[in-house]
Tab-separated table of C-alpha atoms in Angstrom:
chain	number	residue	atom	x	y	z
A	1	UNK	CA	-11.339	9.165	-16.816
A	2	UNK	CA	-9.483	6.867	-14.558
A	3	UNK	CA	-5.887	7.880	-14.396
A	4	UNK	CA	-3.330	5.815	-12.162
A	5	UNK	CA	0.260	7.990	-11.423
A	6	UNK	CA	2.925	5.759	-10.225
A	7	UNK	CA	5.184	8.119	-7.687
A	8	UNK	CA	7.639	4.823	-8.320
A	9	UNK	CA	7.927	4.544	-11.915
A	10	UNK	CA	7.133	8.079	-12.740
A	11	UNK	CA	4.549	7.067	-15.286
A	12	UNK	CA	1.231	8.135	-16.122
A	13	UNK	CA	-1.398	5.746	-17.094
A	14	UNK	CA	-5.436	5.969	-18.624
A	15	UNK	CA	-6.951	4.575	-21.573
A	16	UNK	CA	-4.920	1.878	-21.230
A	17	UNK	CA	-1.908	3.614	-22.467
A	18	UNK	CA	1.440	4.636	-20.353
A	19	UNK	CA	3.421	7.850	-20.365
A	20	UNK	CA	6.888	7.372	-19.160
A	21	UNK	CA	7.968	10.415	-17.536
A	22	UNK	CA	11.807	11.588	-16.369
A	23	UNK	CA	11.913	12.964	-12.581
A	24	UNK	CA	11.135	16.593	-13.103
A	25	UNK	CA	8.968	15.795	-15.876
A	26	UNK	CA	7.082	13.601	-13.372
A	27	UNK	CA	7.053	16.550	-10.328
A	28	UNK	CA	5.968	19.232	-12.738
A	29	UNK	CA	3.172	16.978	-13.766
A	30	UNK	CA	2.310	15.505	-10.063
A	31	UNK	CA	2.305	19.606	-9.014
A	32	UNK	CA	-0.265	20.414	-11.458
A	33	UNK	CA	-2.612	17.391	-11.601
A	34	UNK	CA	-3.224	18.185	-7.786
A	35	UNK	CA	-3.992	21.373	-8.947
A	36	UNK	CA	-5.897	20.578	-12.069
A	37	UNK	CA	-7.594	23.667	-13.148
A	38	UNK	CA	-5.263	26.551	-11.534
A	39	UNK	CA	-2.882	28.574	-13.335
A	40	UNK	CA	0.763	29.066	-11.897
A	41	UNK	CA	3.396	31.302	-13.014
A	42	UNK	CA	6.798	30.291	-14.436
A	43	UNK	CA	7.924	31.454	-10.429
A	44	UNK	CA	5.710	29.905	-8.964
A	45	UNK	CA	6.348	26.148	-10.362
A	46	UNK	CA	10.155	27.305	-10.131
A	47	UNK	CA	9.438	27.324	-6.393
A	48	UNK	CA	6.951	24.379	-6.001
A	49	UNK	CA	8.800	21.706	-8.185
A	50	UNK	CA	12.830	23.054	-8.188
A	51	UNK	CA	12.618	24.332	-4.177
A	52	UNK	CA	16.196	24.823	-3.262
A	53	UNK	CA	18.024	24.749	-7.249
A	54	UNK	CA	18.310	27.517	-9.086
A	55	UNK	CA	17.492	27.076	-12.973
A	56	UNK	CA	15.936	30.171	-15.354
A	57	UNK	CA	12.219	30.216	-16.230
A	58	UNK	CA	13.632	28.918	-19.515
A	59	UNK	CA	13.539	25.493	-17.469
A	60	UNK	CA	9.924	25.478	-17.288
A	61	UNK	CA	9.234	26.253	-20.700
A	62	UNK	CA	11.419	23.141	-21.947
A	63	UNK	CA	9.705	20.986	-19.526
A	64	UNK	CA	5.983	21.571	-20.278
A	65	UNK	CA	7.230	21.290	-24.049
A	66	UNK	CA	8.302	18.069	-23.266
A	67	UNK	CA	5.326	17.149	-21.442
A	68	UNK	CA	2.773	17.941	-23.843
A	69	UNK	CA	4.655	16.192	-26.520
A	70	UNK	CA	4.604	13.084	-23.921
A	71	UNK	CA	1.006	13.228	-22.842
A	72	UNK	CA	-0.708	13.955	-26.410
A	73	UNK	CA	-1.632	10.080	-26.757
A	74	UNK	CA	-3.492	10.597	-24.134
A	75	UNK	CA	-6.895	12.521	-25.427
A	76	UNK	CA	-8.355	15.465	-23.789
A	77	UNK	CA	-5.230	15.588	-21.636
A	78	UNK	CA	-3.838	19.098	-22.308
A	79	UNK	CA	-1.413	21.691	-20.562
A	80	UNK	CA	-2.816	25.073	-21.080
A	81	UNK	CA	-0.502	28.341	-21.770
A	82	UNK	CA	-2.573	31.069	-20.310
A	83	UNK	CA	-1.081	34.207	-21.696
A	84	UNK	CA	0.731	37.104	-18.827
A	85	UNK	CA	-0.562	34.083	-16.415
A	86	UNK	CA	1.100	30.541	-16.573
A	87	UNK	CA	0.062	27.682	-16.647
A	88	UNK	CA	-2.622	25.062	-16.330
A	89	UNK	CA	-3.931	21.678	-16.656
A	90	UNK	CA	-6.952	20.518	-18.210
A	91	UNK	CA	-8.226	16.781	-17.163
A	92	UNK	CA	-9.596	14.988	-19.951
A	93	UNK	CA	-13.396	14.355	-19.251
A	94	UNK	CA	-14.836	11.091	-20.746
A	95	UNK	CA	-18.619	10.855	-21.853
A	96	UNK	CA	-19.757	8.107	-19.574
A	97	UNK	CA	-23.336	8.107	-20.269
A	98	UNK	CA	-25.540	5.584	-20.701
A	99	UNK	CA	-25.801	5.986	-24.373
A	100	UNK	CA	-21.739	6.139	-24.967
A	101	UNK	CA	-20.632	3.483	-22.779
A	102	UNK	CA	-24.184	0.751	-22.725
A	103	UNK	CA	-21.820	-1.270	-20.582
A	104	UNK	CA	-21.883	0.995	-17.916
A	105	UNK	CA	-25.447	1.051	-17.300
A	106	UNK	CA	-25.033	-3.186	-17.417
A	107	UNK	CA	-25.419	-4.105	-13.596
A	108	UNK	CA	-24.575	-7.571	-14.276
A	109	UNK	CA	-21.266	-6.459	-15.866
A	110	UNK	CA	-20.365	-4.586	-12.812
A	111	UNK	CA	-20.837	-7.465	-10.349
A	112	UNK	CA	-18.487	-9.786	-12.737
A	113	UNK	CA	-15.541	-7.390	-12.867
A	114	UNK	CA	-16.419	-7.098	-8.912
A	115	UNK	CA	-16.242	-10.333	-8.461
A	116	UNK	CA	-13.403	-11.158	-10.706
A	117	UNK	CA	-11.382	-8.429	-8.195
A	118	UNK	CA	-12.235	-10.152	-5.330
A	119	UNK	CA	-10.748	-13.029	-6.897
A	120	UNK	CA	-7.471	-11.606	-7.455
A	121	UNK	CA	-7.603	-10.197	-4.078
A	122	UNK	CA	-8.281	-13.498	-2.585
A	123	UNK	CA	-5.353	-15.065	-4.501
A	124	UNK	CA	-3.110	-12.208	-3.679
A	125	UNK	CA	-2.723	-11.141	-6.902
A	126	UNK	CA	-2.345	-7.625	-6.799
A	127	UNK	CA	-0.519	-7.014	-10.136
A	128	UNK	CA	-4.006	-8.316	-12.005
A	129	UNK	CA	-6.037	-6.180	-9.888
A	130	UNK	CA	-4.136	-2.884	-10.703
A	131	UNK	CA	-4.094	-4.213	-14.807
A	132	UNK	CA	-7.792	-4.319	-14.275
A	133	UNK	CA	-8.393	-1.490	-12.393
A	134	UNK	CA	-6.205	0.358	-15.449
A	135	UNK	CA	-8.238	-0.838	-17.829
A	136	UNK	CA	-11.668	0.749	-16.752
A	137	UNK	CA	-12.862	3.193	-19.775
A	138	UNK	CA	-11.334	0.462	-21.779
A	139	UNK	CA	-13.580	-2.303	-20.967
A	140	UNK	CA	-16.419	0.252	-20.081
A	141	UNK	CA	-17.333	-0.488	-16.085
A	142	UNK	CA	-16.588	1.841	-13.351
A	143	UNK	CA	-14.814	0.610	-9.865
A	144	UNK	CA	-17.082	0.619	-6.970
A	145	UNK	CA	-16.073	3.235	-4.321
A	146	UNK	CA	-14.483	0.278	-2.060
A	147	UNK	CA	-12.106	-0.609	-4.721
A	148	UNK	CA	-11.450	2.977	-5.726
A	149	UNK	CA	-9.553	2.945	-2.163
A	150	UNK	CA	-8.387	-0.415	-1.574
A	151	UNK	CA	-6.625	-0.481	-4.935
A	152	UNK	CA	-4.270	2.474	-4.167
A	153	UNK	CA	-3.725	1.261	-0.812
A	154	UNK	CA	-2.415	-2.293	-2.750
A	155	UNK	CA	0.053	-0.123	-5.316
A	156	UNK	CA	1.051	1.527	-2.239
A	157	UNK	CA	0.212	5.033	-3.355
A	158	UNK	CA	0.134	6.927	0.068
A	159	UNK	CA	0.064	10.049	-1.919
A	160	UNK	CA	-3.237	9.495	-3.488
A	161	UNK	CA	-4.637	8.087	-0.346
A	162	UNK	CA	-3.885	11.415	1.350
A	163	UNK	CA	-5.108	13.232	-1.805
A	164	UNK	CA	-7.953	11.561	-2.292
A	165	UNK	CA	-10.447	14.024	-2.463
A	166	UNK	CA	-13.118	12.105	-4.072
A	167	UNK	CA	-13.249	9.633	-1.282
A	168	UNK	CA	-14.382	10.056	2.269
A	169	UNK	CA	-11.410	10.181	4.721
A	170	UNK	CA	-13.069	7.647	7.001
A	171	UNK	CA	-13.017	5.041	4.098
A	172	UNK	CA	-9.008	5.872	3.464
A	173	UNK	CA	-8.489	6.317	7.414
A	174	UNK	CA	-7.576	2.542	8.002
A	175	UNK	CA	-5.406	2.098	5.197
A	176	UNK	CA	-3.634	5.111	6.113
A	177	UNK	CA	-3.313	4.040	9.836
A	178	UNK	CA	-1.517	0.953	8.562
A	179	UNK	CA	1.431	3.296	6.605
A	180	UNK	CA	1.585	5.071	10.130
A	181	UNK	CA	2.089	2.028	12.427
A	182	UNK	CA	4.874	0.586	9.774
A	183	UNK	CA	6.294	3.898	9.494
A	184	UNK	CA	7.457	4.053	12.861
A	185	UNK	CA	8.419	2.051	16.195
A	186	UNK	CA	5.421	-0.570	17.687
A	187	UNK	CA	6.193	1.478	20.848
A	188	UNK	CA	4.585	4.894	19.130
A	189	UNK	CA	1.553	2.757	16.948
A	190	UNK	CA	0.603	0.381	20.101
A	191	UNK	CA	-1.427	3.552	21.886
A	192	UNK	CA	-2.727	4.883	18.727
A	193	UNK	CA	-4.280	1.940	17.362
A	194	UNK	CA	-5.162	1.338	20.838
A	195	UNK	CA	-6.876	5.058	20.839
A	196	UNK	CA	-8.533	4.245	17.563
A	197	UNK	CA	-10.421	1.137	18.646
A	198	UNK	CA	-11.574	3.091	22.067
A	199	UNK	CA	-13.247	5.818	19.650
A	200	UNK	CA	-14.495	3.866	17.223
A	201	UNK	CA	-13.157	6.282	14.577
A	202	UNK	CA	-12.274	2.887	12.276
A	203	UNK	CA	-15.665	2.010	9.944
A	204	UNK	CA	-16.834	-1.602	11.086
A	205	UNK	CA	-14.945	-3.899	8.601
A	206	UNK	CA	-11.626	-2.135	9.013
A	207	UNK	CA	-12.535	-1.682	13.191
A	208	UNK	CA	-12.884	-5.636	12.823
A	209	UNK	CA	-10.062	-6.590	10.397
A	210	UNK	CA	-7.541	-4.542	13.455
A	211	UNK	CA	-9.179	-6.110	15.958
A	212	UNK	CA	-8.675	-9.643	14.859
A	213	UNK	CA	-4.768	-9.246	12.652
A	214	UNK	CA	-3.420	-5.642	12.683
A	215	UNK	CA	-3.072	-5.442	16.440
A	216	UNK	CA	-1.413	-8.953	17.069
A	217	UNK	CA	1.664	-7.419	15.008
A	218	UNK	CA	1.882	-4.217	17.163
A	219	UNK	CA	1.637	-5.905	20.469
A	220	UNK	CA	3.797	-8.740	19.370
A	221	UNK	CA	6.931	-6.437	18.073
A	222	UNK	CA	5.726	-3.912	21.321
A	223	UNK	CA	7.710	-6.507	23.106
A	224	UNK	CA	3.858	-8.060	24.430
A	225	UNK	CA	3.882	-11.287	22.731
A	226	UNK	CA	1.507	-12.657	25.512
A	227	UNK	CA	-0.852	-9.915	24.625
A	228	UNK	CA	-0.847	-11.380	21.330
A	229	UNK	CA	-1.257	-14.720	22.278
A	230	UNK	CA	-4.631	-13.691	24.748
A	231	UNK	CA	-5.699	-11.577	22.286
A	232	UNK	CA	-5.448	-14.539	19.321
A	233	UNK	CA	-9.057	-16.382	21.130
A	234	UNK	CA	-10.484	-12.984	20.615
A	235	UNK	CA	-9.418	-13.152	16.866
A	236	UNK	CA	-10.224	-16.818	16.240
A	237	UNK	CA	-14.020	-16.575	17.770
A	238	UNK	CA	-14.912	-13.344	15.279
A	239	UNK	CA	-13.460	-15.457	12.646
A	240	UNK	CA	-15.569	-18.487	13.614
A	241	UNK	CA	-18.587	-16.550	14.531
A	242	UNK	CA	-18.261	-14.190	11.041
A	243	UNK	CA	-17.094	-17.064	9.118
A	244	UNK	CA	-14.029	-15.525	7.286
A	245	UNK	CA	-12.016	-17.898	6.798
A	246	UNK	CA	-10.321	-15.982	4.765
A	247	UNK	CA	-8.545	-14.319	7.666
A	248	UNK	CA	-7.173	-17.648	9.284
A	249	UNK	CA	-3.745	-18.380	7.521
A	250	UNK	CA	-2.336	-14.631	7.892
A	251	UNK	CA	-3.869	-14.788	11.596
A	252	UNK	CA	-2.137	-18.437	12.275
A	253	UNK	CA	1.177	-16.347	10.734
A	254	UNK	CA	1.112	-13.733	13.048
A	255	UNK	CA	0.081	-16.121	15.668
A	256	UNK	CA	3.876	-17.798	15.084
A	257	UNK	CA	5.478	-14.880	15.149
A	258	UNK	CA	4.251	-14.352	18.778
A	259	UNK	CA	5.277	-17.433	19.875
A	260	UNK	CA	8.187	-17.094	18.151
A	261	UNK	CA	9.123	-13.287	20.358
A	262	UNK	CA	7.034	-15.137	23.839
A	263	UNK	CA	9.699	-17.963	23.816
A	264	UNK	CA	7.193	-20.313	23.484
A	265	UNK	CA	8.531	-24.345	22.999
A	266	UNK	CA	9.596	-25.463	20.336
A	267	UNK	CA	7.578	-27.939	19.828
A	268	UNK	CA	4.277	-25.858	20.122
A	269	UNK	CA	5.862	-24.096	17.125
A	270	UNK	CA	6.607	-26.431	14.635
A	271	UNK	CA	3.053	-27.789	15.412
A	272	UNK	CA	1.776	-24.599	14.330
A	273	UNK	CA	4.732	-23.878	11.549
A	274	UNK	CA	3.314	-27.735	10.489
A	275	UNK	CA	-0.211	-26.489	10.078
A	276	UNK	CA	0.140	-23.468	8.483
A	277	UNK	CA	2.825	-24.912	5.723
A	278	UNK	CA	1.456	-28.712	5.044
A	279	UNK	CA	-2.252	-27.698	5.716
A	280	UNK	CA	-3.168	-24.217	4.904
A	281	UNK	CA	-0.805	-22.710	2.585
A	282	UNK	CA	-2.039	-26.499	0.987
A	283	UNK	CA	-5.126	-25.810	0.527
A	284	UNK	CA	-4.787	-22.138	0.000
A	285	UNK	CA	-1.278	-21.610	-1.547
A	286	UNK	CA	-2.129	-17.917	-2.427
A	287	UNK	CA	1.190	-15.444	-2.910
A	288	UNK	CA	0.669	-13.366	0.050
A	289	UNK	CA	0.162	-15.653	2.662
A	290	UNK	CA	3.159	-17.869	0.874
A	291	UNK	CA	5.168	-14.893	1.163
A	292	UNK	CA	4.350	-14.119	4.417
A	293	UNK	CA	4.984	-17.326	6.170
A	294	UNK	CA	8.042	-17.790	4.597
A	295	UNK	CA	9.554	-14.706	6.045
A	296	UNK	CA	8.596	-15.543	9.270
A	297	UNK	CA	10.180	-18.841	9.088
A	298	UNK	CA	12.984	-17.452	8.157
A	299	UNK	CA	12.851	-15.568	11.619
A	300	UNK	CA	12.354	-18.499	13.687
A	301	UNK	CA	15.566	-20.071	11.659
A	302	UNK	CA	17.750	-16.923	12.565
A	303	UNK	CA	16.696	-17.697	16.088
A	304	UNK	CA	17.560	-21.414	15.814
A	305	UNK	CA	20.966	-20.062	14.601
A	306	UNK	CA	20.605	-21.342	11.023
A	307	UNK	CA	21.574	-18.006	9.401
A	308	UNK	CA	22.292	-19.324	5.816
A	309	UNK	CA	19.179	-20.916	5.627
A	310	UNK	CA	17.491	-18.160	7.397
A	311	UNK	CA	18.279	-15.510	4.648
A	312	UNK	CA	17.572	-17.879	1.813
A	313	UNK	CA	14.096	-17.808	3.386
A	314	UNK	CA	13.758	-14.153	4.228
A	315	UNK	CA	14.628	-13.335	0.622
A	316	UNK	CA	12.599	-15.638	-0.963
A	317	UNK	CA	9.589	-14.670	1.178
A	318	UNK	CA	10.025	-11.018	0.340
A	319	UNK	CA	10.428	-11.741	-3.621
A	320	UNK	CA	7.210	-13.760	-3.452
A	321	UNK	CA	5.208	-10.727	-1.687
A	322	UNK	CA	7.227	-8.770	-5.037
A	323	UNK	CA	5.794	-10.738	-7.246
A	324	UNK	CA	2.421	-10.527	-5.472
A	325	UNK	CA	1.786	-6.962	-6.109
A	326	UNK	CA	0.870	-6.682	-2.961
A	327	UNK	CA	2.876	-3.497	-1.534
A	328	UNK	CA	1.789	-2.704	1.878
A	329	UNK	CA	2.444	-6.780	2.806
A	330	UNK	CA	6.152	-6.643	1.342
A	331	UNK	CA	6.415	-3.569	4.052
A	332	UNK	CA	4.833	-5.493	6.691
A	333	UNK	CA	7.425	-8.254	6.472
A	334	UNK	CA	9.985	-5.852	6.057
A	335	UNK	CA	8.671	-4.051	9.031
A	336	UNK	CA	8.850	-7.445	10.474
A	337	UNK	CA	12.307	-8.092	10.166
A	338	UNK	CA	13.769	-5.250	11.612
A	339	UNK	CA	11.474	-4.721	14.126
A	340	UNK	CA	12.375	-8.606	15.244
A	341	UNK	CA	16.217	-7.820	14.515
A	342	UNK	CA	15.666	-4.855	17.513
A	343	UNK	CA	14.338	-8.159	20.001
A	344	UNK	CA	17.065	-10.730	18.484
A	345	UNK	CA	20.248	-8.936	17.046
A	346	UNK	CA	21.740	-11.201	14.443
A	347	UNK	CA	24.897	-10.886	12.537
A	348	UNK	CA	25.231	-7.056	11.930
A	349	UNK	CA	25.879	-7.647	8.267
A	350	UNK	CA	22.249	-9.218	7.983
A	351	UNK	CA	20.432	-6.086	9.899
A	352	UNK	CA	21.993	-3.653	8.009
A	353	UNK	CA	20.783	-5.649	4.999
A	354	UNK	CA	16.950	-5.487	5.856
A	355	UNK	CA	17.049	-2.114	7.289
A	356	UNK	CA	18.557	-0.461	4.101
A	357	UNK	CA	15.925	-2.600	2.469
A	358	UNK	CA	12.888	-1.168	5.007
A	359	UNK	CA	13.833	2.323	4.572
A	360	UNK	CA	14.012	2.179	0.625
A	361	UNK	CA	10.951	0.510	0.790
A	362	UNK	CA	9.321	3.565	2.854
A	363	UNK	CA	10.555	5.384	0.902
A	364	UNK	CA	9.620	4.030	-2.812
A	365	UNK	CA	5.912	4.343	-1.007
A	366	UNK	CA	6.504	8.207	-0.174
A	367	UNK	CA	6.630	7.585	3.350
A	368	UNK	CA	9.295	9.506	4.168
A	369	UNK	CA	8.590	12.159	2.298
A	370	UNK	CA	5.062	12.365	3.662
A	371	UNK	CA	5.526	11.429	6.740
A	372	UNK	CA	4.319	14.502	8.678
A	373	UNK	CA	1.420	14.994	6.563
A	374	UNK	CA	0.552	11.262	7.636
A	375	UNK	CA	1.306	11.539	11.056
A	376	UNK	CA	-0.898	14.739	11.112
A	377	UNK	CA	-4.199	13.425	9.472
A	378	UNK	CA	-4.033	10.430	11.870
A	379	UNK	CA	-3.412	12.591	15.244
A	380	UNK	CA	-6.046	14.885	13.751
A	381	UNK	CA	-8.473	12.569	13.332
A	382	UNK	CA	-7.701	10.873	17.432
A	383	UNK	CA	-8.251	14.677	18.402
């Protein structure tokens, strides 16, 4: 059964149904859904989920009470009292053969709800794809392994990327990289990502989607705009020569932005600023790349020294890429922001508001809380 858990709501979804949960509630469950299957003492779940409080094993008796009587709508979900042990948790199995589900055995069926994915991808609609990712067993079709990753990676669930057992760590690694390098300082992701294209560690879509966007960012907010800017005929010949044109607003948005840090004049930015706005957001007025551009206008009008209009912009951008679903691209601009604010100090009223806004960002994602564990999969995996 496909079962999403939202670290940020503290729900539980499947079958189309949602359990809301209360913070402990939530841990206890998180704990023992990792460990689906093993049986922990009253002590031991005292120590994994309270660490550092000090309530009575009375505590977890009220709490997987309360559980159970949350979780029963959802069938073959069950929290198992193993007597003189603890406790356990059973995972609800569904029957998804053939004969139960005829859907899932339709081929045609699975390309359309690909397809229709793809679609909201393109668009930037990331709320749609996690409402039909959710509704799997519903309609009876199973995600494809690419969008079994790339759909946690666009809820922002680093914890299930780094728990993913199901899926190969080289599929997860790039999506993972990306928490890393916004986690941190461009200074400290510049040689890794640098590291990880010398390797080749990266599988070829992901080694080519860094190679043309992801890096332009680092170098750019490195303090090497003029990297960027060398780098950016690189990026537009794989485009050309691969056709994705797909790629060419968000690269012709980080393009700006280097200009923007290089100094470059002004006029060769609003030509670009004018293309990007009146001609591909235009033609292609999808929520991400809306989003996106308007927060790094809003930049370029801080620089200009248009700070009311500036923050009208920066917020707006950043409540589009909200709206979008789209969580690791919110952090990006967020990531942005500061990162610029280090280059160009503005008013410190206006940095403290985007920092306090980055860090609760990192961590409504877990970032901060998982930091190390991040940090250590991606320096084990550069050796």
């Amino acid at each position: 059964m496909h079962m999403e858990i939202n670290s940020e709501r503290y729900e539980v979804t499947a079958e189309g149904l949602t359990v809301e949960l209360l913070p402990k509630e939530f841990a206890l469950f998180q704990f023992l859904h990792r460990n689906a299957g093993r049986t922990f003492s009253r002590e031991q779940l005292l120590d994994k989920v309270w660490p550092l409080e000090y309530p009575v094993e009375r505590t977890v008796d009220d709490h997987i009470y309360r559980l159970r009587k949350k979780l029963k709508p959802i069938h073959g979900l069950e929290i198992r009292t193993i007597r003189g042990l603890g406790y356990n948790l059973v995972l609800p199995i569904s029957d998804h053969s053939e004969g139960t589900i005829p859907t899932l055995a339709d081929p045609e069926l699975h390309e359309t709800m690909r397809a229709l994915l793809g679609k909201y991808q393109l668009y930037g609609q990331g709320r749609s794809m996690l409402t039909l990712a959710r509704q799997q067993d519903v309609l009876g079709y199973k995600l494809d392994p690419f969008y079994a990753v790339y759909i946690p990676f666009v809820q922002g669930d680093l914890d299930g990327l780094l728990n993913k057992n199901d899926a190969p760590l080289r599929d997860r690694l790039y999506y993972l990289l990306l928490f890393f390098c916004l986690s941190g300082s461009p200074e400290r992701a510049l040689p890794v990502c640098e590291r990880m294209f010398a390797l080749e560690l990266l599988p070829p879509p992901h080694h080519r989607e860094m190679e043309i966007l992801t890096i332009l960012d680092i170098y750019t907010l490195a303090g090497e705009p003029i990297k960027a800017v060398e780098r950016l005929r690189l990026s537009y010949r794989i485009i050309a020569e691969l056709s994705y044109d797909n790629f060419i607003p968000q690269t012709a948005i980080a393009e700006l932005l280097a200009h923007l840090v290089a100094g470059s004049p002004e006029r060769k930015i609003e030509k670009l600023a004018d293309a990007i706005e009146n001609g591909m957001l235009t033609e292609k007025p999808f929520l991400r790349e809306i989003g996106s551009y308007k927060v790094v206008k809003g930049l370029w009008l801080q620089r200009r020294g248009e700070g009311t209009g500036a923050e009208k912009l920066l917020d707006e951008g950043l409540a589009v890429l909200e709206r979008s679903g789209f969580v690791p691209l919110r952090l990006l601009s967020l990531y942005r922001i500061v990162n610029y604010f280090i280059l160009f100090p503005p008013p410190l009223a206006l940095d403290r508001k985007y920092k306090a806004l980055f860090d609760m960002e990192l961590d409504r994602i877990g970032v901060t809380r998982l930091s190390d564990a991040l940090e250590a999969v991606i320096r084990g995996e550069l050796g």
